[in-house]
Amino acid sequence: MKVYIETYGCALNQGDASIMQGIIEGRGHEIVNDASIADAIIIVTCTVIDTTQQRMLSRIRKFKEKYNGKKIVVAGCMASAQPGLVKKVADDAILLSPLEVISIVDAIEGRKTYAGIKAGIERKIDISMNIPISDGCIYGCSYCITKKARGNLISYPMDLLYEDIKKAISKGCREIRLTSQDTASYPNLPKLIEKVASIEEDFRIRIGMMHPLSAYKILDEIIEAFKNEKVYKFLHLPLQSASEKILERMKRGYDIDIFSEIVEAFRKEFDITLATDIIVAFPGESDEDFNETIEAIKKIEPDVTNVTRFSPRPHTPCWGMKRIPTEIAKERSRIASKIVNEISLKRNKRWIGRKTRVLVLNEYKGWRVGKNDFYKSVFLKKAEIGKFLDVKIFDAKITHLEGEPI
């Protein structure tokens, strides 16, 4: 059977897609890059905000209209969080929840699907791989539909993850991305990092997003784990808001002081690359609340800040909350985006003239693109993919650095 896969959304979805591809090929089926020649079409969906949801529905509808008669499998978060919505546009679509990805072959071959652990399994081996270490979450943020989609925390066995990663490294993978909704809630994350880093070969480990409250509980241990030379000095720690009132409405469980303490502790040890996220125009956010967040961002100076306008999601406590007028939301987003871009450029300019080691990972618009040990994207004119290079940085943009091999 020929199978086409189209994937959207977060690193977890990317990891799930690599699992499905590995299992499909391992069972003798063929992955193709053209839906028109496929016998089955898989779309791995995201529904984190409304605009993404609409895009997913549009793609599903197009597949249904253009390839009626082919098997269509809708995986990802829409399959579990909004099955009724999917069925409205493709009534015969096969739904595969995030916990059922290991039974993808059962889905395309017409058998009943089942949930199972995402470790000790086949995966598509690539130079960079997202490895889901858990699914679900121990928290209940008031705006988050992903909780509905992926449920409560399920962590995958450390020994099996280790064996999967060891196999991937032996077959040429050079960047392992430990992925979860909240990596810091994985039982003994520092031990997992230590175990993975013990694998022989020169490769890098990226630790995915951490909930500040989870990171705070294991702060000393996680900083110690980050000292390993194979671990990118990169911290993804979502702030969402600096307003105590808004954080309470979001049910985040921490305040700006806890967030700042984590950042300061990491910066004391490393020249850490900090990525964060903020939601603007959350229900009830006053000008004062918004300004608190902006001032916090100016003070903390994250290297990367993802700015998102609040988008109400069904099945969440925020669904019925009174929304802030669109004009105000757009203006706050514009103000925030301008400021965070200025900060990103400022942070990147610090690298001009510096020498750094870069792992070359892919090609983009004629450039070779890699990551340095601080997870900064570095663009090079000429480089061999999969190799480490010593590079001198000669320019900086908002999103990346430009360099040349020494």
Coordinates of N, CA and C in Angstrom, one line a residue, residues 110 120 149 193 195 299 312 315:
G110 N -7.7 -1.5 8.0 CA -9.1 -1.7 8.3 C -9.4 -2.4 9.5
G120 N 10.4 1.6 22.3 CA 10.6 0.2 21.9 C 9.9 -0.1 20.6
A149 N -7.0 16.8 24.1 CA -6.5 15.9 23.1 C -5.6 14.8 23.6
I193 N 18.4 12.4 30.6 CA 19.4 13.2 29.8 C 20.7 12.5 30.0
K195 N 21.5 9.5 30.7 CA 21.6 8.2 30.0 C 21.7 8.3 28.5
K299 N 12.9 43.3 30.4 CA 13.9 43.0 31.5 C 14.6 41.7 31.3
P312 N -9.9 31.5 21.7 CA -10.8 30.6 22.6 C -10.9 29.2 21.9
H315 N -14.1 23.1 24.7 CA -13.8 22.2 25.7 C -12.8 22.7 26.7

